[in-house]
Amino acid sequence: MHYHGYLWQGSGEERQFRVSETYPEHPDFGLSPLPPQRVCWWLLKPASMVEGTWESPGEAVAWLAERYAAVFPRIRTDRPEWYAPRARQGFWLDSLEQGTDLVCAHWLQGGEGFTAAVVCCPNRWEELPCPVTGAPAPPAERM
């Protein structure tokens, strides 16, 4: 298993008006930078949208924590201590080690949206090919 990272930050208003692009059936899905409705659908996006690929879950968690920390002060809701990037890393690592995708999605001050995702490849939710190598997903234990 390996892990792909994806990042989106943009206008919340734009996301609302272009929500249909977040479904694979939409003709612009592959071109749209908007985060898909299901985390595993990131794997259907072109390889050019992959921000990073890691063999180690620890490396993937470090990438996610760095992206999350960069926007953490701008999150529009109260931020309890357990919400801090450092406090979440153990949970994130455990999740990836179990084959569970990660996503941090928040509304930021100023009306922006933020989504950072780490997607397991192969994925336990759907048999999707690797966006980087094109290799078909092997049969996996599905949820």
mmCIF file of N, CA and C in Angstrom:
data_model
loop_
_atom_site.group_PDB
_atom_site.id
_atom_site.type_symbol
_atom_site.label_atom_id
_atom_site.label_comp_id
_atom_site.label_asym_id
_atom_site.label_seq_id
_atom_site.Cartn_x
_atom_site.Cartn_y
_atom_site.Cartn_z
ATOM 1 N N MET A 1 0.846 -1.177 0.000
ATOM 2 C CA MET A 1 0.000 0.000 0.000
ATOM 3 C C MET A 1 0.888 1.235 0.000
ATOM 4 N N HIS A 2 0.398 2.272 -0.675
ATOM 5 C CA HIS A 2 1.047 3.570 -0.620
ATOM 6 C C HIS A 2 -0.046 4.630 -0.455
ATOM 7 N N TYR A 3 0.357 5.887 -0.373
ATOM 8 C CA TYR A 3 -0.570 6.951 -0.003
ATOM 9 C C TYR A 3 -0.357 8.148 -0.920
ATOM 10 N N HIS A 4 -1.474 8.749 -1.373
ATOM 11 C CA HIS A 4 -1.417 9.941 -2.214
ATOM 12 C C HIS A 4 -2.017 11.117 -1.446
ATOM 13 N N GLY A 5 -1.393 12.282 -1.568
ATOM 14 C CA GLY A 5 -1.888 13.490 -0.930
ATOM 15 C C GLY A 5 -2.519 14.427 -1.942
ATOM 16 N N TYR A 6 -3.610 15.048 -1.529
ATOM 17 C CA TYR A 6 -4.346 15.990 -2.377
ATOM 18 C C TYR A 6 -4.663 17.234 -1.558
ATOM 19 N N LEU A 7 -4.710 18.371 -2.235
ATOM 20 C CA LEU A 7 -4.922 19.642 -1.546
ATOM 21 C C LEU A 7 -5.828 20.532 -2.379
ATOM 22 N N TRP A 8 -6.764 21.176 -1.718
ATOM 23 C CA TRP A 8 -7.591 22.203 -2.361
ATOM 24 C C TRP A 8 -7.796 23.324 -1.363
ATOM 25 N N GLN A 9 -7.665 24.544 -1.839
ATOM 26 C CA GLN A 9 -8.003 25.722 -1.052
ATOM 27 C C GLN A 9 -8.546 26.741 -2.033
ATOM 28 N N GLY A 10 -9.744 27.223 -1.759
ATOM 29 C CA GLY A 10 -10.350 28.156 -2.698
ATOM 30 C C GLY A 10 -11.635 28.738 -2.162
ATOM 31 N N SER A 11 -12.335 29.398 -3.042
ATOM 32 C CA SER A 11 -13.562 30.106 -2.712
ATOM 33 C C SER A 11 -14.672 29.137 -2.314
ATOM 34 N N GLY A 12 -15.207 29.363 -1.135
ATOM 35 C CA GLY A 12 -16.335 28.554 -0.693
ATOM 36 C C GLY A 12 -17.551 28.765 -1.576
ATOM 37 N N GLU A 13 -17.719 29.982 -2.053
ATOM 38 C CA GLU A 13 -18.838 30.291 -2.944
ATOM 39 C C GLU A 13 -18.708 29.511 -4.256
ATOM 40 N N GLU A 14 -17.498 29.482 -4.802
ATOM 41 C CA GLU A 14 -17.261 28.732 -6.035
ATOM 42 C C GLU A 14 -17.592 27.249 -5.827
ATOM 43 N N ARG A 15 -17.207 26.732 -4.694
ATOM 44 C CA ARG A 15 -17.471 25.315 -4.414
ATOM 45 C C ARG A 15 -18.969 25.041 -4.377
ATOM 46 N N GLN A 16 -19.729 25.952 -3.786
ATOM 47 C CA GLN A 16 -21.178 25.765 -3.710
ATOM 48 C C GLN A 16 -21.813 25.746 -5.096
ATOM 49 N N PHE A 17 -21.366 26.642 -5.969
ATOM 50 C CA PHE A 17 -21.976 26.750 -7.294
ATOM 51 C C PHE A 17 -21.497 25.674 -8.262
ATOM 52 N N ARG A 18 -20.406 25.008 -7.947
ATOM 53 C CA ARG A 18 -19.851 23.992 -8.850
ATOM 54 C C ARG A 18 -19.899 22.595 -8.229
ATOM 55 N N VAL A 19 -20.806 22.380 -7.302
ATOM 56 C CA VAL A 19 -20.859 21.115 -6.562
ATOM 57 C C VAL A 19 -21.054 19.915 -7.483
ATOM 58 N N SER A 20 -21.715 20.092 -8.603
ATOM 59 C CA SER A 20 -21.928 18.947 -9.500
ATOM 60 C C SER A 20 -20.607 18.389 -10.024
ATOM 61 N N GLU A 21 -19.554 19.220 -10.059
ATOM 62 C CA GLU A 21 -18.236 18.774 -10.524
ATOM 63 C C GLU A 21 -17.543 17.846 -9.526
ATOM 64 N N THR A 22 -18.132 17.662 -8.365
ATOM 65 C CA THR A 22 -17.516 16.817 -7.340
ATOM 66 C C THR A 22 -17.966 15.357 -7.445
ATOM 67 N N TYR A 23 -18.706 15.050 -8.498
ATOM 68 C CA TYR A 23 -19.160 13.689 -8.777
ATOM 69 C C TYR A 23 -18.488 13.185 -10.051
ATOM 70 N N PRO A 24 -18.000 11.938 -10.069
ATOM 71 C CA PRO A 24 -17.288 11.414 -11.238
ATOM 72 C C PRO A 24 -18.106 11.412 -12.530
ATOM 73 N N GLU A 25 -19.420 11.404 -12.425
ATOM 74 C CA GLU A 25 -20.271 11.386 -13.614
ATOM 75 C C GLU A 25 -20.220 12.704 -14.376
ATOM 76 N N HIS A 26 -19.814 13.786 -13.713
ATOM 77 C CA HIS A 26 -19.785 15.099 -14.363
ATOM 78 C C HIS A 26 -18.645 15.145 -15.373
ATOM 79 N N PRO A 27 -18.872 15.703 -16.563
ATOM 80 C CA PRO A 27 -17.814 15.721 -17.579
ATOM 81 C C PRO A 27 -16.562 16.500 -17.177
ATOM 82 N N ASP A 28 -16.689 17.441 -16.249
ATOM 83 C CA ASP A 28 -15.529 18.232 -15.819
ATOM 84 C C ASP A 28 -14.891 17.721 -14.532
ATOM 85 N N PHE A 29 -15.341 16.578 -14.039
ATOM 86 C CA PHE A 29 -14.817 16.053 -12.778
ATOM 87 C C PHE A 29 -13.291 15.972 -12.782
ATOM 88 N N GLY A 30 -12.715 15.390 -13.803
ATOM 89 C CA GLY A 30 -11.262 15.201 -13.861
ATOM 90 C C GLY A 30 -10.480 16.492 -13.951
ATOM 91 N N LEU A 31 -11.094 17.540 -14.489
ATOM 92 C CA LEU A 31 -10.421 18.831 -14.633
ATOM 93 C C LEU A 31 -10.641 19.738 -13.433
ATOM 94 N N SER A 32 -11.665 19.456 -12.670
ATOM 95 C CA SER A 32 -12.033 20.322 -11.553
ATOM 96 C C SER A 32 -11.091 20.123 -10.367
ATOM 97 N N PRO A 33 -10.583 21.218 -9.804
ATOM 98 C CA PRO A 33 -9.736 21.097 -8.616
ATOM 99 C C PRO A 33 -10.536 20.849 -7.335
ATOM 100 N N LEU A 34 -11.863 20.942 -7.420
ATOM 101 C CA LEU A 34 -12.700 20.793 -6.228
ATOM 102 C C LEU A 34 -12.596 19.389 -5.648
ATOM 103 N N PRO A 35 -12.631 19.279 -4.320
ATOM 104 C CA PRO A 35 -12.575 17.956 -3.693
ATOM 105 C C PRO A 35 -13.830 17.149 -4.015
ATOM 106 N N PRO A 36 -13.656 15.869 -4.299
ATOM 107 C CA PRO A 36 -14.814 15.028 -4.617
ATOM 108 C C PRO A 36 -15.659 14.733 -3.380
ATOM 109 N N GLN A 37 -16.876 14.276 -3.630
ATOM 110 C CA GLN A 37 -17.797 13.959 -2.543
ATOM 111 C C GLN A 37 -17.335 12.773 -1.703
ATOM 112 N N ARG A 38 -16.642 11.833 -2.290
ATOM 113 C CA ARG A 38 -16.073 10.706 -1.545
ATOM 114 C C ARG A 38 -14.558 10.835 -1.603
ATOM 115 N N VAL A 39 -13.904 10.630 -0.478
ATOM 116 C CA VAL A 39 -12.448 10.798 -0.408
ATOM 117 C C VAL A 39 -11.741 9.893 -1.412
ATOM 118 N N CYS A 40 -12.185 8.656 -1.550
ATOM 119 C CA CYS A 40 -11.510 7.726 -2.470
ATOM 120 C C CYS A 40 -11.586 8.185 -3.919
ATOM 121 N N TRP A 41 -12.542 9.024 -4.271
ATOM 122 C CA TRP A 41 -12.666 9.497 -5.654
ATOM 123 C C TRP A 41 -11.526 10.409 -6.076
ATOM 124 N N TRP A 42 -10.720 10.880 -5.116
ATOM 125 C CA TRP A 42 -9.519 11.622 -5.514
ATOM 126 C C TRP A 42 -8.687 10.768 -6.466
ATOM 127 N N LEU A 43 -8.696 9.447 -6.266
ATOM 128 C CA LEU A 43 -7.902 8.553 -7.111
ATOM 129 C C LEU A 43 -8.347 8.581 -8.570
ATOM 130 N N LEU A 44 -9.526 9.103 -8.847
ATOM 131 C CA LEU A 44 -10.015 9.230 -10.221
ATOM 132 C C LEU A 44 -9.522 10.503 -10.898
ATOM 133 N N LYS A 45 -8.928 11.393 -10.128
ATOM 134 C CA LYS A 45 -8.397 12.645 -10.681
ATOM 135 C C LYS A 45 -7.071 12.351 -11.383
ATOM 136 N N PRO A 46 -6.640 13.237 -12.288
ATOM 137 C CA PRO A 46 -5.365 13.002 -12.983
ATOM 138 C C PRO A 46 -4.166 13.049 -12.032
ATOM 139 N N ALA A 47 -3.093 12.390 -12.421
ATOM 140 C CA ALA A 47 -1.869 12.340 -11.608
ATOM 141 C C ALA A 47 -1.331 13.729 -11.306
ATOM 142 N N SER A 48 -1.599 14.693 -12.165
ATOM 143 C CA SER A 48 -1.103 16.059 -11.945
ATOM 144 C C SER A 48 -1.693 16.697 -10.693
ATOM 145 N N MET A 49 -2.783 16.165 -10.176
ATOM 146 C CA MET A 49 -3.388 16.709 -8.957
ATOM 147 C C MET A 49 -2.827 16.079 -7.688
ATOM 148 N N VAL A 50 -2.006 15.064 -7.829
ATOM 149 C CA VAL A 50 -1.387 14.426 -6.664
ATOM 150 C C VAL A 50 -0.276 15.340 -6.155
ATOM 151 N N GLU A 51 -0.373 15.733 -4.892
ATOM 152 C CA GLU A 51 0.616 16.624 -4.276
ATOM 153 C C GLU A 51 1.832 15.865 -3.761
ATOM 154 N N GLY A 52 1.665 14.586 -3.499
ATOM 155 C CA GLY A 52 2.761 13.765 -2.999
ATOM 156 C C GLY A 52 2.325 12.320 -2.914
ATOM 157 N N THR A 53 3.298 11.421 -2.982
ATOM 158 C CA THR A 53 3.052 9.989 -2.842
ATOM 159 C C THR A 53 4.080 9.435 -1.872
ATOM 160 N N TRP A 54 3.623 8.619 -0.932
ATOM 161 C CA TRP A 54 4.500 8.097 0.116
ATOM 162 C C TRP A 54 4.264 6.607 0.301
ATOM 163 N N GLU A 55 5.321 5.907 0.604
ATOM 164 C CA GLU A 55 5.237 4.484 0.950
ATOM 165 C C GLU A 55 4.954 4.313 2.441
ATOM 166 N N SER A 56 5.348 5.295 3.228
ATOM 167 C CA SER A 56 5.220 5.229 4.682
ATOM 168 C C SER A 56 4.037 6.071 5.159
ATOM 169 N N PRO A 57 3.184 5.517 6.035
ATOM 170 C CA PRO A 57 2.101 6.330 6.575
ATOM 171 C C PRO A 57 2.616 7.510 7.390
ATOM 172 N N GLY A 58 3.777 7.353 8.024
ATOM 173 C CA GLY A 58 4.344 8.456 8.798
ATOM 174 C C GLY A 58 4.685 9.658 7.938
ATOM 175 N N GLU A 59 5.204 9.402 6.739
ATOM 176 C CA GLU A 59 5.514 10.506 5.819
ATOM 177 C C GLU A 59 4.239 11.202 5.348
ATOM 178 N N ALA A 60 3.206 10.423 5.107
ATOM 179 C CA ALA A 60 1.931 10.995 4.683
ATOM 180 C C ALA A 60 1.324 11.846 5.798
ATOM 181 N N VAL A 61 1.406 11.373 7.031
ATOM 182 C CA VAL A 61 0.894 12.128 8.174
ATOM 183 C C VAL A 61 1.676 13.428 8.349
ATOM 184 N N ALA A 62 2.985 13.390 8.173
ATOM 185 C CA ALA A 62 3.799 14.608 8.287
ATOM 186 C C ALA A 62 3.360 15.644 7.255
ATOM 187 N N TRP A 63 3.095 15.205 6.032
ATOM 188 C CA TRP A 63 2.624 16.114 4.984
ATOM 189 C C TRP A 63 1.278 16.723 5.374
ATOM 190 N N LEU A 64 0.338 15.884 5.831
ATOM 191 C CA LEU A 64 -0.984 16.368 6.214
ATOM 192 C C LEU A 64 -0.886 17.348 7.378
ATOM 193 N N ALA A 65 -0.078 17.019 8.369
ATOM 194 C CA ALA A 65 0.072 17.887 9.542
ATOM 195 C C ALA A 65 0.635 19.250 9.153
ATOM 196 N N GLU A 66 1.567 19.265 8.219
ATOM 197 C CA GLU A 66 2.151 20.534 7.768
ATOM 198 C C GLU A 66 1.101 21.398 7.066
ATOM 199 N N ARG A 67 0.288 20.790 6.212
ATOM 200 C CA ARG A 67 -0.747 21.549 5.502
ATOM 201 C C ARG A 67 -1.810 22.052 6.472
ATOM 202 N N TYR A 68 -2.200 21.193 7.407
ATOM 203 C CA TYR A 68 -3.223 21.549 8.387
ATOM 204 C C TYR A 68 -2.726 22.661 9.309
ATOM 205 N N ALA A 69 -1.481 22.573 9.748
ATOM 206 C CA ALA A 69 -0.915 23.599 10.633
ATOM 207 C C ALA A 69 -0.873 24.961 9.949
ATOM 208 N N ALA A 70 -0.659 24.970 8.643
ATOM 209 C CA ALA A 70 -0.568 26.236 7.913
ATOM 210 C C ALA A 70 -1.886 27.008 7.923
ATOM 211 N N VAL A 71 -3.018 26.304 7.975
ATOM 212 C CA VAL A 71 -4.315 26.988 7.960
ATOM 213 C C VAL A 71 -4.999 26.974 9.324
ATOM 214 N N PHE A 72 -4.468 26.239 10.267
ATOM 215 C CA PHE A 72 -5.116 26.067 11.570
ATOM 216 C C PHE A 72 -5.532 27.390 12.221
ATOM 217 N N PRO A 73 -4.687 28.425 12.230
ATOM 218 C CA PRO A 73 -5.102 29.680 12.860
ATOM 219 C C PRO A 73 -6.284 30.362 12.161
ATOM 220 N N ARG A 74 -6.572 29.977 10.936
ATOM 221 C CA ARG A 74 -7.640 30.622 10.164
ATOM 222 C C ARG A 74 -8.952 29.839 10.169
ATOM 223 N N ILE A 75 -9.001 28.696 10.849
ATOM 224 C CA ILE A 75 -10.240 27.915 10.907
ATOM 225 C C ILE A 75 -11.306 28.744 11.608
ATOM 226 N N ARG A 76 -12.513 28.752 11.046
ATOM 227 C CA ARG A 76 -13.567 29.645 11.519
ATOM 228 C C ARG A 76 -14.267 29.197 12.789
ATOM 229 N N THR A 77 -14.015 28.035 13.286
ATOM 230 C CA THR A 77 -14.700 27.567 14.490
ATOM 231 C C THR A 77 -13.742 27.607 15.674
ATOM 232 N N ASP A 78 -14.294 27.392 16.860
ATOM 233 C CA ASP A 78 -13.433 27.265 18.035
ATOM 234 C C ASP A 78 -12.475 26.106 17.809
ATOM 235 N N ARG A 79 -11.280 26.243 18.361
ATOM 236 C CA ARG A 79 -10.255 25.219 18.156
ATOM 237 C C ARG A 79 -9.806 24.678 19.514
ATOM 238 N N PRO A 80 -10.497 23.646 20.020
ATOM 239 C CA PRO A 80 -10.067 23.059 21.292
ATOM 240 C C PRO A 80 -8.681 22.437 21.154
ATOM 241 N N GLU A 81 -8.063 22.171 22.282
ATOM 242 C CA GLU A 81 -6.696 21.654 22.296
ATOM 243 C C GLU A 81 -6.551 20.365 21.482
ATOM 244 N N TRP A 82 -7.531 19.472 21.556
ATOM 245 C CA TRP A 82 -7.441 18.199 20.840
ATOM 246 C C TRP A 82 -7.545 18.379 19.332
ATOM 247 N N TYR A 83 -7.931 19.568 18.878
ATOM 248 C CA TYR A 83 -8.090 19.876 17.457
ATOM 249 C C TYR A 83 -6.769 20.257 16.801
ATOM 250 N N ALA A 84 -5.777 20.555 17.615
ATOM 251 C CA ALA A 84 -4.490 21.030 17.098
ATOM 252 C C ALA A 84 -3.804 19.948 16.264
ATOM 253 N N PRO A 85 -3.041 20.361 15.248
ATOM 254 C CA PRO A 85 -2.376 19.385 14.376
ATOM 255 C C PRO A 85 -1.540 18.358 15.132
ATOM 256 N N ARG A 86 -0.782 18.788 16.109
ATOM 257 C CA ARG A 86 0.086 17.863 16.845
ATOM 258 C C ARG A 86 -0.734 16.816 17.603
ATOM 259 N N ALA A 87 -1.872 17.218 18.134
ATOM 260 C CA ALA A 87 -2.714 16.304 18.905
ATOM 261 C C ALA A 87 -3.384 15.250 18.023
ATOM 262 N N ARG A 88 -3.518 15.511 16.750
ATOM 263 C CA ARG A 88 -4.242 14.601 15.858
ATOM 264 C C ARG A 88 -3.340 13.586 15.159
ATOM 265 N N GLN A 89 -2.046 13.783 15.187
ATOM 266 C CA GLN A 89 -1.142 12.960 14.391
ATOM 267 C C GLN A 89 -1.170 11.478 14.767
ATOM 268 N N GLY A 90 -1.314 11.162 16.034
ATOM 269 C CA GLY A 90 -1.379 9.757 16.444
ATOM 270 C C GLY A 90 -2.608 9.064 15.869
ATOM 271 N N PHE A 91 -3.740 9.743 15.924
ATOM 272 C CA PHE A 91 -4.974 9.204 15.349
ATOM 273 C C PHE A 91 -4.827 9.020 13.842
ATOM 274 N N TRP A 92 -4.244 10.013 13.173
ATOM 275 C CA TRP A 92 -4.053 9.929 11.723
ATOM 276 C C TRP A 92 -3.171 8.733 11.362
ATOM 277 N N LEU A 93 -2.099 8.554 12.104
ATOM 278 C CA LEU A 93 -1.186 7.446 11.819
ATOM 279 C C LEU A 93 -1.896 6.101 12.000
ATOM 280 N N ASP A 94 -2.616 5.953 13.109
ATOM 281 C CA ASP A 94 -3.373 4.714 13.342
ATOM 282 C C ASP A 94 -4.371 4.458 12.212
ATOM 283 N N SER A 95 -5.036 5.509 11.770
ATOM 284 C CA SER A 95 -6.036 5.367 10.706
ATOM 285 C C SER A 95 -5.404 4.881 9.408
ATOM 286 N N LEU A 96 -4.303 5.517 9.000
ATOM 287 C CA LEU A 96 -3.647 5.101 7.759
ATOM 288 C C LEU A 96 -3.124 3.675 7.853
ATOM 289 N N GLU A 97 -2.589 3.308 9.006
ATOM 290 C CA GLU A 97 -2.077 1.946 9.178
ATOM 291 C C GLU A 97 -3.185 0.904 9.046
ATOM 292 N N GLN A 98 -4.427 1.312 9.277
ATOM 293 C CA GLN A 98 -5.572 0.413 9.131
ATOM 294 C C GLN A 98 -6.220 0.523 7.747
ATOM 295 N N GLY A 99 -5.630 1.351 6.878
ATOM 296 C CA GLY A 99 -6.164 1.499 5.524
ATOM 297 C C GLY A 99 -7.308 2.473 5.399
ATOM 298 N N THR A 100 -7.432 3.384 6.355
ATOM 299 C CA THR A 100 -8.501 4.374 6.333
ATOM 300 C C THR A 100 -7.976 5.693 5.779
ATOM 301 N N ASP A 101 -8.677 6.249 4.800
ATOM 302 C CA ASP A 101 -8.303 7.538 4.217
ATOM 303 C C ASP A 101 -8.451 8.646 5.252
ATOM 304 N N LEU A 102 -7.700 9.721 5.046
ATOM 305 C CA LEU A 102 -7.769 10.883 5.929
ATOM 306 C C LEU A 102 -8.221 12.103 5.144
ATOM 307 N N VAL A 103 -8.988 12.947 5.793
ATOM 308 C CA VAL A 103 -9.355 14.221 5.174
ATOM 309 C C VAL A 103 -9.508 15.264 6.268
ATOM 310 N N CYS A 104 -8.953 16.435 6.017
ATOM 311 C CA CYS A 104 -9.163 17.610 6.862
ATOM 312 C C CYS A 104 -9.861 18.635 5.979
ATOM 313 N N ALA A 105 -11.070 18.978 6.315
ATOM 314 C CA ALA A 105 -11.829 19.944 5.523
ATOM 315 C C ALA A 105 -12.424 20.972 6.471
ATOM 316 N N HIS A 106 -12.137 22.237 6.213
ATOM 317 C CA HIS A 106 -12.595 23.310 7.097
ATOM 318 C C HIS A 106 -12.931 24.554 6.294
ATOM 319 N N TRP A 107 -13.849 25.328 6.852
ATOM 320 C CA TRP A 107 -14.074 26.672 6.336
ATOM 321 C C TRP A 107 -13.098 27.585 7.055
ATOM 322 N N LEU A 108 -12.477 28.463 6.294
ATOM 323 C CA LEU A 108 -11.493 29.390 6.843
ATOM 324 C C LEU A 108 -12.077 30.793 6.887
ATOM 325 N N GLN A 109 -11.467 31.627 7.709
ATOM 326 C CA GLN A 109 -11.855 33.026 7.740
ATOM 327 C C GLN A 109 -11.683 33.613 6.345
ATOM 328 N N GLY A 110 -12.587 34.501 5.972
ATOM 329 C CA GLY A 110 -12.513 35.112 4.651
ATOM 330 C C GLY A 110 -13.297 34.357 3.594
ATOM 331 N N GLY A 111 -14.023 33.314 4.000
ATOM 332 C CA GLY A 111 -14.878 32.602 3.060
ATOM 333 C C GLY A 111 -14.201 31.542 2.222
ATOM 334 N N GLU A 112 -12.971 31.194 2.565
ATOM 335 C CA GLU A 112 -12.272 30.149 1.822
ATOM 336 C C GLU A 112 -12.588 28.776 2.399
ATOM 337 N N GLY A 113 -12.492 27.789 1.539
ATOM 338 C CA GLY A 113 -12.573 26.408 1.966
ATOM 339 C C GLY A 113 -11.191 25.785 1.871
ATOM 340 N N PHE A 114 -10.954 24.775 2.692
ATOM 341 C CA PHE A 114 -9.668 24.074 2.705
ATOM 342 C C PHE A 114 -9.937 22.584 2.828
ATOM 343 N N THR A 115 -9.300 21.812 1.981
ATOM 344 C CA THR A 115 -9.356 20.356 2.079
ATOM 345 C C THR A 115 -7.975 19.791 1.801
ATOM 346 N N ALA A 116 -7.480 18.978 2.711
ATOM 347 C CA ALA A 116 -6.256 18.202 2.491
ATOM 348 C C ALA A 116 -6.633 16.751 2.757
ATOM 349 N N ALA A 117 -6.240 15.873 1.845
ATOM 350 C CA ALA A 117 -6.614 14.465 1.977
ATOM 351 C C ALA A 117 -5.414 13.573 1.714
ATOM 352 N N VAL A 118 -5.362 12.471 2.439
ATOM 353 C CA VAL A 118 -4.409 11.399 2.169
ATOM 354 C C VAL A 118 -5.255 10.169 1.860
ATOM 355 N N VAL A 119 -5.048 9.628 0.660
ATOM 356 C CA VAL A 119 -5.880 8.529 0.174
ATOM 357 C C VAL A 119 -5.030 7.271 0.034
ATOM 358 N N CYS A 120 -5.495 6.187 0.619
ATOM 359 C CA CYS A 120 -4.803 4.897 0.536
ATOM 360 C C CYS A 120 -4.962 4.316 -0.869
ATOM 361 N N CYS A 121 -3.873 3.747 -1.365
ATOM 362 C CA CYS A 121 -3.881 3.162 -2.704
ATOM 363 C C CYS A 121 -3.121 1.835 -2.649
ATOM 364 N N PRO A 122 -3.788 0.695 -2.862
ATOM 365 C CA PRO A 122 -5.185 0.569 -3.255
ATOM 366 C C PRO A 122 -6.117 0.973 -2.115
ATOM 367 N N ASN A 123 -7.360 1.225 -2.496
ATOM 368 C CA ASN A 123 -8.330 1.758 -1.559
ATOM 369 C C ASN A 123 -9.322 0.688 -1.131
ATOM 370 N N ARG A 124 -9.708 0.719 0.122
ATOM 371 C CA ARG A 124 -10.614 -0.307 0.644
ATOM 372 C C ARG A 124 -12.078 -0.037 0.295
ATOM 373 N N TRP A 125 -12.400 1.163 -0.190
ATOM 374 C CA TRP A 125 -13.789 1.507 -0.477
ATOM 375 C C TRP A 125 -14.192 1.164 -1.903
ATOM 376 N N GLU A 126 -13.290 1.394 -2.847
ATOM 377 C CA GLU A 126 -13.590 1.096 -4.245
ATOM 378 C C GLU A 126 -12.324 0.594 -4.919
ATOM 379 N N GLU A 127 -12.482 -0.270 -5.902
ATOM 380 C CA GLU A 127 -11.340 -0.764 -6.668
ATOM 381 C C GLU A 127 -11.021 0.248 -7.757
ATOM 382 N N LEU A 128 -10.134 1.172 -7.444
ATOM 383 C CA LEU A 128 -9.763 2.235 -8.374
ATOM 384 C C LEU A 128 -8.291 2.097 -8.727
ATOM 385 N N PRO A 129 -7.921 2.367 -9.974
ATOM 386 C CA PRO A 129 -6.509 2.271 -10.348
ATOM 387 C C PRO A 129 -5.688 3.375 -9.698
ATOM 388 N N CYS A 130 -4.397 3.135 -9.584
ATOM 389 C CA CYS A 130 -3.487 4.147 -9.052
ATOM 390 C C CYS A 130 -3.421 5.305 -10.048
ATOM 391 N N PRO A 131 -3.611 6.541 -9.596
ATOM 392 C CA PRO A 131 -3.577 7.671 -10.522
ATOM 393 C C PRO A 131 -2.180 7.962 -11.076
ATOM 394 N N VAL A 132 -1.150 7.512 -10.395
ATOM 395 C CA VAL A 132 0.226 7.790 -10.822
ATOM 396 C C VAL A 132 0.732 6.720 -11.783
ATOM 397 N N THR A 133 0.548 5.454 -11.424
ATOM 398 C CA THR A 133 1.080 4.365 -12.254
ATOM 399 C C THR A 133 0.051 3.797 -13.225
ATOM 400 N N GLY A 134 -1.222 4.014 -12.930
ATOM 401 C CA GLY A 134 -2.283 3.427 -13.738
ATOM 402 C C GLY A 134 -2.530 1.961 -13.435
ATOM 403 N N ALA A 135 -1.768 1.407 -12.490
ATOM 404 C CA ALA A 135 -1.912 -0.010 -12.140
ATOM 405 C C ALA A 135 -3.310 -0.272 -11.585
ATOM 406 N N PRO A 136 -3.944 -1.352 -12.037
ATOM 407 C CA PRO A 136 -5.264 -1.673 -11.499
ATOM 408 C C PRO A 136 -5.164 -2.057 -10.029
ATOM 409 N N ALA A 137 -6.218 -1.772 -9.322
ATOM 410 C CA ALA A 137 -6.250 -2.106 -7.899
ATOM 411 C C ALA A 137 -6.424 -3.607 -7.731
ATOM 412 N N PRO A 138 -5.622 -4.221 -6.865
ATOM 413 C CA PRO A 138 -5.835 -5.644 -6.587
ATOM 414 C C PRO A 138 -7.097 -5.810 -5.754
ATOM 415 N N PRO A 139 -7.707 -6.972 -5.798
ATOM 416 C CA PRO A 139 -8.864 -7.194 -4.933
ATOM 417 C C PRO A 139 -8.456 -6.945 -3.478
ATOM 418 N N ALA A 140 -9.281 -6.243 -2.772
ATOM 419 C CA ALA A 140 -8.976 -5.913 -1.378
ATOM 420 C C ALA A 140 -10.195 -6.199 -0.523
ATOM 421 N N GLU A 141 -9.960 -6.241 0.762
ATOM 422 C CA GLU A 141 -11.069 -6.409 1.691
ATOM 423 C C GLU A 141 -11.878 -5.124 1.680
ATOM 424 N N ARG A 142 -13.123 -5.203 1.329
ATOM 425 C CA ARG A 142 -13.988 -4.034 1.207
ATOM 426 C C ARG A 142 -14.807 -3.850 2.476
ATOM 427 N N MET A 143 -15.186 -2.635 2.686
ATOM 428 C CA MET A 143 -16.034 -2.304 3.830
ATOM 429 C C MET A 143 -17.458 -2.687 3.542
#
